[in-house]
Coordinates of C-alpha atoms in Angstrom, one line a residue:
X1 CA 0.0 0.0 0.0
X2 CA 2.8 2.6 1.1
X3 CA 4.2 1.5 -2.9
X4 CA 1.2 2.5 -4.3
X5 CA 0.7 6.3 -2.3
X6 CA 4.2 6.8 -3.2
X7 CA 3.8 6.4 -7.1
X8 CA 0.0 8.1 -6.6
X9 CA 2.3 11.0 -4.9
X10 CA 4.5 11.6 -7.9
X11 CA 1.9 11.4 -10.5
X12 CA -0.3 14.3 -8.7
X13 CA 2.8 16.3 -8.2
X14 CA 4.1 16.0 -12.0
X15 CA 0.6 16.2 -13.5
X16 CA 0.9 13.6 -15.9
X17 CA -1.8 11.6 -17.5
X18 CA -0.4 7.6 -15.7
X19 CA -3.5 7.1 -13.3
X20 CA -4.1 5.4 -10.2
X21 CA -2.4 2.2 -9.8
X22 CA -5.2 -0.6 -9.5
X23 CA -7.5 -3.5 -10.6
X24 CA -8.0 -4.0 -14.6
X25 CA -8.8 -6.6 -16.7
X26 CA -5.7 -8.0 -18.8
X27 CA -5.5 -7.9 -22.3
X28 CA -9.0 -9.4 -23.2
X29 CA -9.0 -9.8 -26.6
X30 CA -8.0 -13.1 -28.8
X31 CA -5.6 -13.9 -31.5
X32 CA -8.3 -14.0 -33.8
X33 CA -8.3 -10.4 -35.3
X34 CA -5.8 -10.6 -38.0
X35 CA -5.0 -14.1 -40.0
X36 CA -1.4 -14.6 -40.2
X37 CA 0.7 -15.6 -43.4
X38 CA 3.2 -17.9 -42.1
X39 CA 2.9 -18.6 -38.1
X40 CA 1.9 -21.8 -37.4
X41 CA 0.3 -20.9 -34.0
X42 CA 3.1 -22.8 -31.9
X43 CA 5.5 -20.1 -30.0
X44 CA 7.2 -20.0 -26.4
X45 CA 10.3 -20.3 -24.3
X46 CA 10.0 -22.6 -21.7
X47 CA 8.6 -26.3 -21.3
X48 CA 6.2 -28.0 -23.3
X49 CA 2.5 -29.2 -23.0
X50 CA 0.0 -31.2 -25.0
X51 CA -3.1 -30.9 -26.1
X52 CA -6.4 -33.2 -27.1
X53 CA -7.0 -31.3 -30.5
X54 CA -7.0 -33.5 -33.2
X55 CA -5.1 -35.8 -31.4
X56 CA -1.7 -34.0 -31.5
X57 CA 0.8 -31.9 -29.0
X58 CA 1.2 -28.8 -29.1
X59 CA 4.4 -27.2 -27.7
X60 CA 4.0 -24.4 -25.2
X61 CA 5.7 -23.4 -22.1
X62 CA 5.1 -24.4 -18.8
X63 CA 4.5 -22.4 -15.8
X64 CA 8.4 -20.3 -14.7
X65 CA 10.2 -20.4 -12.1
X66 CA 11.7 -17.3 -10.9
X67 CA 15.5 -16.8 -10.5
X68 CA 17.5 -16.2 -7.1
X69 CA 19.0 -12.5 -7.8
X70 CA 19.6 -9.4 -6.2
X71 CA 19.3 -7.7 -9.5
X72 CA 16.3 -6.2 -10.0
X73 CA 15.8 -5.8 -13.5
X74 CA 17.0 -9.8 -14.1
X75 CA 14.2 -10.5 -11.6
X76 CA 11.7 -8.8 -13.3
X77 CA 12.1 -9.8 -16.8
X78 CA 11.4 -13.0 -15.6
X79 CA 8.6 -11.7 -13.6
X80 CA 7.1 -10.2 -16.9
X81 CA 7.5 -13.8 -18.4
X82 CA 5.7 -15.5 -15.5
X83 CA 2.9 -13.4 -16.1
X84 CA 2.5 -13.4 -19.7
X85 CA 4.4 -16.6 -21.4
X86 CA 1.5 -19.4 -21.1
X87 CA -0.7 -21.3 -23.8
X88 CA -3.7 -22.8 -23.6
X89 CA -2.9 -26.1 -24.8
X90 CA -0.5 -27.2 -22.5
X91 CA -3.8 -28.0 -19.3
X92 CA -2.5 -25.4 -17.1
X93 CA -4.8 -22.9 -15.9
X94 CA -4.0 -18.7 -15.8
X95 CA -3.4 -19.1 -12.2
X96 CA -0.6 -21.8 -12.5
X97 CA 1.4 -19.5 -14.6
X98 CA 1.1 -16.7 -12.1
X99 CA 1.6 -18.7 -8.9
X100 CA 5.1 -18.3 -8.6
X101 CA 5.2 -14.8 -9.2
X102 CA 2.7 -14.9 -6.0
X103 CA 4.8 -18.1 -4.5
X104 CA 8.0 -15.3 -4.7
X105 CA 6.1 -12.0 -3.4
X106 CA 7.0 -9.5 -0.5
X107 CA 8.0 -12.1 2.2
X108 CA 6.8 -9.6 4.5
X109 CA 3.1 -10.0 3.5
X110 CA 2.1 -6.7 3.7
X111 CA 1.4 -5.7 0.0
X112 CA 0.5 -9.5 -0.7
X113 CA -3.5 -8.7 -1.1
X114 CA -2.9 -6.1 -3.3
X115 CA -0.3 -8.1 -5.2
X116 CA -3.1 -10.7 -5.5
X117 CA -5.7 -8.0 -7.6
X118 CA -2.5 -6.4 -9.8
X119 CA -2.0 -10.3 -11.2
X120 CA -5.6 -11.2 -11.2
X121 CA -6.1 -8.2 -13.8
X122 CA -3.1 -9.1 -15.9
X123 CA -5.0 -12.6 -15.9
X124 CA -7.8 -13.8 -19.0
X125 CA -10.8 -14.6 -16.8
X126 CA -12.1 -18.1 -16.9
X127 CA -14.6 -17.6 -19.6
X128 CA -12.1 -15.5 -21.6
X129 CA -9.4 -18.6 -21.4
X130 CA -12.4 -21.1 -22.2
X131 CA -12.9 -19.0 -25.4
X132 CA -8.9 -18.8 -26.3
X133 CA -8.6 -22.4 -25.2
X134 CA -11.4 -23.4 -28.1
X135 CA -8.6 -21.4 -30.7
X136 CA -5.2 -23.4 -29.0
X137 CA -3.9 -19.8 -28.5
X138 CA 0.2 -19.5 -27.3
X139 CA 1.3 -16.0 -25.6
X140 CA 4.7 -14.6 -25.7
X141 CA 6.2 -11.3 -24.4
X142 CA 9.2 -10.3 -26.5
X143 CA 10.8 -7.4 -23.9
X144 CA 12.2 -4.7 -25.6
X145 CA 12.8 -2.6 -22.4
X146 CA 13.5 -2.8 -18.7
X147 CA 14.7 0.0 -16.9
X148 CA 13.9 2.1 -13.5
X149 CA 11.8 4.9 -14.8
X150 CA 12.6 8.4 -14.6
X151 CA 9.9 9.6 -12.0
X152 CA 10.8 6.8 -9.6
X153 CA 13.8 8.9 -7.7
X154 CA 10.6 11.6 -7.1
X155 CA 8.8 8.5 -6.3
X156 CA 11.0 7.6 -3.5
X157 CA 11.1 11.5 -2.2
X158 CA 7.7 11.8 -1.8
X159 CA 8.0 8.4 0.5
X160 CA 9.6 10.4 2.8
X161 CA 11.9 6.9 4.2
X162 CA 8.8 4.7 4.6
X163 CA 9.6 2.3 1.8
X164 CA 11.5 -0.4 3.0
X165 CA 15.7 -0.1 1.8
X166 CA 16.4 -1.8 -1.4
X167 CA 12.8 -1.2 -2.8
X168 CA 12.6 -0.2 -6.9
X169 CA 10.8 0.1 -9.5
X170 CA 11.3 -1.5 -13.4
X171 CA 9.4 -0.6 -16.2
X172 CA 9.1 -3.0 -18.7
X173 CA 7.8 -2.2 -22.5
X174 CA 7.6 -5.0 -25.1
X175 CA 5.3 -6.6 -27.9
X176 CA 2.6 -9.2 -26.6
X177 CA 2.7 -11.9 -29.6
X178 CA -0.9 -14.5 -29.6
X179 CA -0.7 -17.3 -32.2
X180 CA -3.7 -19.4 -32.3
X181 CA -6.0 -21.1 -35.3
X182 CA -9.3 -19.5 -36.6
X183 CA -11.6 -21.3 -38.3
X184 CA -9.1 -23.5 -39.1
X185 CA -6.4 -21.3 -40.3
X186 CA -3.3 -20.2 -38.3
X187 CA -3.5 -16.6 -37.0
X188 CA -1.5 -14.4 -34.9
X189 CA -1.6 -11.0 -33.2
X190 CA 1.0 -8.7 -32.0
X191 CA 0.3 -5.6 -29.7
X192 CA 2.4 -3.0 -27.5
X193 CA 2.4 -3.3 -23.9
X194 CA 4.4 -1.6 -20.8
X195 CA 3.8 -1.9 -17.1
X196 CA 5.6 -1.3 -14.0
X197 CA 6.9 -4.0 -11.6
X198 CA 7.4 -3.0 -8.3
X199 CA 10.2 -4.5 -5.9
X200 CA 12.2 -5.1 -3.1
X201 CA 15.7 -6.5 -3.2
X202 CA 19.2 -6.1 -0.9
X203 CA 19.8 -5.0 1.6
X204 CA 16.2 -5.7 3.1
X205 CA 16.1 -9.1 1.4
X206 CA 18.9 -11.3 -0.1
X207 CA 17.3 -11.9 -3.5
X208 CA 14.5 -9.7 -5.1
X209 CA 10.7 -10.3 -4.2
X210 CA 7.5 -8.3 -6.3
X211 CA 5.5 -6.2 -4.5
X212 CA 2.9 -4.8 -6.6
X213 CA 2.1 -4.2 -10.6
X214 CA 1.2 -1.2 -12.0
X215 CA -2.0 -1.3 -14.1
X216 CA -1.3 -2.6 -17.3
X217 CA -0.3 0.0 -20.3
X218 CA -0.4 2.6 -17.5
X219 CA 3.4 2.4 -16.2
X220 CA 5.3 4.9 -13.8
X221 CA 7.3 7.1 -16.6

């Protein structure tokens, strides 16, 4: 919470358009909007899975496991992963790829219910993974950027010392790529995305440890 009135603190201060930090849905729609020449709807870095269509498997990455490592912006590129590398082929549900992310959060369990709502809204719902399940859809996150925004030293100054030592904040920008098959042709979608991961690391904890998200496409600049 004393994350969040921080960044909440800068953005009143600097006037710019980022928003309160809080609950939205994650990216809702499909990889059905544009049909794609040459993907073959199979993509991801990590593990593999199978699935019942038509009999065959279909590769797609398992659920991550976080690193050990005092550098933030290592620990949340994999973050980033965790939340958005899955596929809906593979029988894992949205919440099994965001567990560890949850598994590896603020040891101290205060920001932990918050934590909870920032991944749920980076989540498809259940009815919205049904749909993208139906149309074997595979996400990937291809980060092009990871670095502690510019506002978060004014960030920190408007927390006045309450933020625990070691605490920071990474902004990550990338490209969200969805392959899946429509009507039985492959088809893929590509969009923009940026959020903020907060964190704390050493010296108030030996490796890093999440604390809260920003809302998605709404990062701390």
């Amino acid at each position: 919470m004393i994350v969040m009135l921080a960044v909440v603190g800068v953005v009143v201060l600097a006037t710019i358009g980022v928003g309160v930090y809080g609950l939205v849905r994650g990216p809702g729609h499909t990889a059905t909007s544009r049909p794609a020449s040459t993907e073959t709807g199979t993509q991801g870095s990590t593990g593999t899975g199978s699935s019942g269509g038509s009999g065959g498997t279909v590769a797609g990455p398992a659920p991550a496991m976080l690193p050990k490592t005092d550098n933030p912006v290592t620990y949340a590129r994999a973050v980033a992963g965790a939340l958005f590398d899955w596929s809906t082929t593979t029988g894992y549900a949205p919440s099994d790829y965001s567990a560890p992310v949850l598994a590896d959060a603020d040891p101290s369990g205060e920001e932990i219910a918050g934590l909870i709502g920032d991944v749920a809204s980076y989540e498809p719902t259940t009815a919205e993974w049904t749909q993208l399940a139906t149309m074997k859809v595979i996400e990937h996150l291809t980060i092009t950027s990871a670095k502690v925004p510019s506002l978060w030293p004014e960030a920190l100054a408007q927390a006045r010392g309450q933020l625990r030592a070691g605490t920071t904040a990474i902004t990550i920008t990338g490209t969200l790529h969805r392959t899946g098959v429509w009507y039985g042709q492959p088809a893929s979608t590509t969009d923009p995305v940026s959020f903020t991961i907060f964190e704390a690391c050493s010296p108030s904890w030996p490796d890093c440890h999440t604390l809260r998200l920003s809302q998605l496409n709404d990062p701390l600049g």
